[in-house]
mmCIF file of C-alpha atoms in Angstrom:
data_model
loop_
_atom_site.group_PDB
_atom_site.id
_atom_site.type_symbol
_atom_site.label_atom_id
_atom_site.label_comp_id
_atom_site.label_asym_id
_atom_site.label_seq_id
_atom_site.Cartn_x
_atom_site.Cartn_y
_atom_site.Cartn_z
ATOM 1 C CA MET X 1 9.138 29.196 0.737
ATOM 2 C CA SER X 2 5.928 29.278 2.593
ATOM 3 C CA ALA X 3 2.807 30.542 1.348
ATOM 4 C CA ALA X 4 2.168 34.059 2.558
ATOM 5 C CA GLY X 5 1.261 33.988 6.391
ATOM 6 C CA ALA X 6 0.582 30.343 6.206
ATOM 7 C CA PRO X 7 1.854 28.089 8.927
ATOM 8 C CA PHE X 8 5.082 26.063 7.907
ATOM 9 C CA VAL X 9 3.129 22.621 7.824
ATOM 10 C CA ASP X 10 0.268 24.107 5.537
ATOM 11 C CA ASP X 11 2.817 24.367 2.716
ATOM 12 C CA TYR X 12 5.259 21.652 3.585
ATOM 13 C CA LEU X 13 5.078 18.742 0.975
ATOM 14 C CA ALA X 14 5.949 15.820 3.419
ATOM 15 C CA TYR X 15 3.143 16.999 5.893
ATOM 16 C CA LEU X 16 0.551 17.498 3.068
ATOM 17 C CA LEU X 17 1.030 14.141 1.757
ATOM 18 C CA ALA X 18 0.864 12.525 5.171
ATOM 19 C CA ARG X 19 -2.274 14.534 6.066
ATOM 20 C CA ALA X 20 -4.068 13.651 2.833
ATOM 21 C CA SER X 21 -3.207 9.965 3.366
ATOM 22 C CA THR X 22 -4.448 9.857 6.655
ATOM 23 C CA LEU X 23 -7.760 11.730 5.891
ATOM 24 C CA VAL X 24 -8.163 9.633 2.784
ATOM 25 C CA SER X 25 -7.484 6.517 4.322
ATOM 26 C CA ASP X 26 -9.214 6.822 7.737
ATOM 27 C CA GLU X 27 -12.614 6.065 6.516
ATOM 28 C CA PHE X 28 -11.876 3.173 4.463
ATOM 29 C CA HIS X 29 -9.594 1.573 7.141
ATOM 30 C CA ARG X 30 -12.706 1.466 9.568
ATOM 31 C CA GLU X 31 -14.198 -0.963 6.930
ATOM 32 C CA VAL X 32 -11.125 -2.959 6.948
ATOM 33 C CA ALA X 33 -11.000 -3.208 10.713
ATOM 34 C CA ALA X 34 -14.680 -4.127 10.534
ATOM 35 C CA ALA X 35 -13.912 -6.991 7.936
ATOM 36 C CA GLY X 36 -11.369 -8.214 10.878
ATOM 37 C CA LEU X 37 -8.206 -7.273 9.248
ATOM 38 C CA GLY X 38 -5.349 -4.737 10.249
ATOM 39 C CA VAL X 39 -4.204 -2.144 7.601
ATOM 40 C CA PRO X 40 -1.120 -4.240 7.171
ATOM 41 C CA GLU X 41 -3.008 -7.571 6.529
ATOM 42 C CA TRP X 42 -5.190 -5.429 4.244
ATOM 43 C CA ARG X 43 -2.298 -4.049 2.168
ATOM 44 C CA VAL X 44 -0.747 -7.648 1.902
ATOM 45 C CA LEU X 45 -3.887 -9.139 0.660
ATOM 46 C CA ALA X 46 -4.456 -6.002 -1.824
ATOM 47 C CA THR X 47 -0.918 -6.381 -3.032
ATOM 48 C CA LEU X 48 -1.147 -10.186 -3.722
ATOM 49 C CA SER X 49 -4.531 -9.759 -5.335
ATOM 50 C CA ASP X 50 -3.103 -9.490 -8.506
ATOM 51 C CA GLY X 51 -2.114 -13.170 -8.443
ATOM 52 C CA ARG X 52 1.982 -12.359 -8.430
ATOM 53 C CA ALA X 53 3.717 -14.015 -5.651
ATOM 54 C CA ARG X 54 6.134 -11.671 -3.642
ATOM 55 C CA THR X 55 8.956 -12.054 -1.303
ATOM 56 C CA ILE X 56 8.786 -10.768 2.184
ATOM 57 C CA ASN X 57 11.234 -7.888 1.324
ATOM 58 C CA GLN X 58 9.201 -6.894 -1.841
ATOM 59 C CA LEU X 59 5.775 -7.025 0.452
ATOM 60 C CA ALA X 60 7.549 -4.802 3.340
ATOM 61 C CA ASP X 61 8.301 -2.244 0.661
ATOM 62 C CA ILE X 62 5.037 -2.276 -0.937
ATOM 63 C CA VAL X 63 2.961 -2.260 2.260
ATOM 64 C CA LEU X 64 5.146 0.316 3.949
ATOM 65 C CA ALA X 65 6.180 -1.910 6.840
ATOM 66 C CA LYS X 66 9.490 -3.069 8.252
ATOM 67 C CA GLN X 67 10.512 -6.840 7.404
ATOM 68 C CA PRO X 68 10.391 -8.126 10.864
ATOM 69 C CA THR X 69 6.693 -6.501 11.327
ATOM 70 C CA LEU X 70 5.699 -7.806 8.036
ATOM 71 C CA THR X 71 6.939 -11.503 8.708
ATOM 72 C CA LYS X 72 4.545 -11.411 11.657
ATOM 73 C CA VAL X 73 1.596 -10.246 9.524
ATOM 74 C CA VAL X 74 2.371 -12.928 6.873
ATOM 75 C CA ASP X 75 2.504 -15.536 9.680
ATOM 76 C CA ARG X 76 -0.995 -14.405 10.908
ATOM 77 C CA LEU X 77 -2.377 -14.348 7.462
ATOM 78 C CA GLU X 78 -0.800 -17.787 6.642
ATOM 79 C CA ALA X 79 -2.338 -19.068 9.961
ATOM 80 C CA ALA X 80 -5.703 -17.951 8.906
ATOM 81 C CA GLY X 81 -5.461 -19.690 5.410
ATOM 82 C CA ASP X 82 -5.242 -16.246 3.435
ATOM 83 C CA VAL X 83 -1.794 -16.746 2.212
ATOM 84 C CA VAL X 84 0.837 -19.619 1.774
ATOM 85 C CA ARG X 85 4.499 -19.373 1.466
ATOM 86 C CA GLY X 86 6.308 -21.294 -1.566
ATOM 87 C CA GLU X 87 9.842 -21.737 -2.642
ATOM 88 C CA SER X 88 11.533 -19.196 -4.826
ATOM 89 C CA ALA X 89 12.737 -20.855 -8.165
ATOM 90 C CA THR X 90 15.922 -18.522 -8.194
ATOM 91 C CA ASP X 91 16.918 -18.325 -4.454
ATOM 92 C CA ARG X 92 15.962 -20.818 -1.989
ATOM 93 C CA ARG X 93 16.560 -18.727 0.790
ATOM 94 C CA GLN X 94 13.519 -16.650 -0.156
ATOM 95 C CA SER X 95 10.140 -17.781 0.133
ATOM 96 C CA LEU X 96 7.311 -16.429 -1.997
ATOM 97 C CA VAL X 97 4.139 -15.440 -0.567
ATOM 98 C CA SER X 98 1.031 -15.925 -2.532
ATOM 99 C CA LEU X 99 -2.711 -15.568 -2.158
ATOM 100 C CA THR X 100 -4.927 -18.569 -1.427
ATOM 101 C CA GLU X 101 -8.385 -19.054 -2.519
ATOM 102 C CA VAL X 102 -9.771 -18.091 0.828
ATOM 103 C CA GLY X 103 -7.538 -14.973 0.799
ATOM 104 C CA ARG X 104 -8.930 -14.007 -2.684
ATOM 105 C CA GLU X 105 -12.467 -14.362 -1.354
ATOM 106 C CA ARG X 106 -11.820 -12.497 1.772
ATOM 107 C CA VAL X 107 -10.145 -9.441 -0.073
ATOM 108 C CA ALA X 108 -12.424 -9.303 -3.193
ATOM 109 C CA PRO X 109 -15.320 -7.182 -1.176
ATOM 110 C CA LEU X 110 -12.728 -4.846 0.229
ATOM 111 C CA LEU X 111 -11.169 -4.365 -3.099
ATOM 112 C CA ALA X 112 -14.726 -3.423 -4.451
ATOM 113 C CA SER X 113 -15.160 -1.230 -1.395
ATOM 114 C CA ALA X 114 -11.845 0.479 -1.915
ATOM 115 C CA ARG X 115 -12.467 1.312 -5.609
ATOM 116 C CA ARG X 116 -15.880 2.863 -4.494
ATOM 117 C CA HIS X 117 -14.158 4.766 -1.817
ATOM 118 C CA GLU X 118 -11.696 6.117 -4.123
ATOM 119 C CA ALA X 119 -14.091 6.726 -6.967
ATOM 120 C CA GLY X 120 -16.329 9.069 -4.368
ATOM 121 C CA LEU X 121 -12.856 10.943 -3.432
ATOM 122 C CA LEU X 122 -11.579 11.417 -6.932
ATOM 123 C CA ALA X 123 -15.106 12.519 -8.124
ATOM 124 C CA ARG X 124 -14.784 15.737 -6.409
ATOM 125 C CA PHE X 125 -11.892 16.537 -8.759
ATOM 126 C CA GLY X 126 -12.939 15.327 -11.992
ATOM 127 C CA THR X 127 -11.044 12.913 -14.365
ATOM 128 C CA GLU X 128 -8.329 15.267 -15.693
ATOM 129 C CA GLN X 129 -7.336 16.534 -12.239
ATOM 130 C CA SER X 130 -7.629 12.983 -10.757
ATOM 131 C CA THR X 131 -5.473 11.510 -13.317
ATOM 132 C CA ALA X 132 -2.836 14.362 -12.999
ATOM 133 C CA LEU X 133 -2.669 13.723 -9.279
ATOM 134 C CA LYS X 134 -2.131 10.088 -9.663
ATOM 135 C CA ASP X 135 0.541 10.565 -12.422
ATOM 136 C CA SER X 136 2.243 13.341 -10.121
ATOM 137 C CA LEU X 137 2.219 10.887 -7.047
ATOM 138 C CA ARG X 138 3.620 7.903 -9.193
ATOM 139 C CA ARG X 139 6.378 10.176 -10.699
ATOM 140 C CA LEU X 140 7.316 11.482 -7.263
ATOM 141 C CA ILE X 141 7.428 7.789 -5.847
ATOM 142 C CA ASP X 142 9.635 6.632 -8.982
ATOM 143 C CA GLU X 143 12.051 9.758 -8.699
ATOM 144 C CA MET X 144 12.241 9.150 -4.609
ATOM 145 C CA THR X 145 12.893 5.349 -5.388
ATOM 146 C CA GLN X 146 15.526 6.067 -7.856
ATOM 147 C CA ALA X 147 17.164 8.829 -5.713
ATOM 148 C CA THR X 148 17.485 6.187 -2.583
ATOM 149 C CA GLN X 149 19.214 3.486 -4.879
ATOM 150 C CA ARG X 150 21.609 5.671 -6.187
ATOM 151 C CA PRO X 151 25.098 5.068 -4.753
ATOM 152 C CA LYS X 152 26.238 8.013 -2.514
#
């Protein structure tokens, strides 16, 4: 049910999440572009910054891209020396993508900038509300992920 008198989209969760994401991300994405990266490249480098290698499919899921698109993104990052592909120890058909030292150096300033950007946004809400917001979003993501993985 919509808030009294409010347009549908002003009370529709999917729209609110998408709109908030766009507004929160746009300013930082300009920094990403200034660093010579596209958003998908940034997301791959940020994801791999934890030191864990990932498959293309895992990366595609995390960075919100389709697998063929992400393969091209990884190809570009590999050509630039930011990532390398290696063999999976458990499945020789899959390659694991990991960050190189060049990639770590390239993403480090953006990670610091992303944290500053996030801190500035969350400061408006205070620690308790910011923590609750992130916890709620993580729970929503977990619930939706589990729902899509259940047999129909």
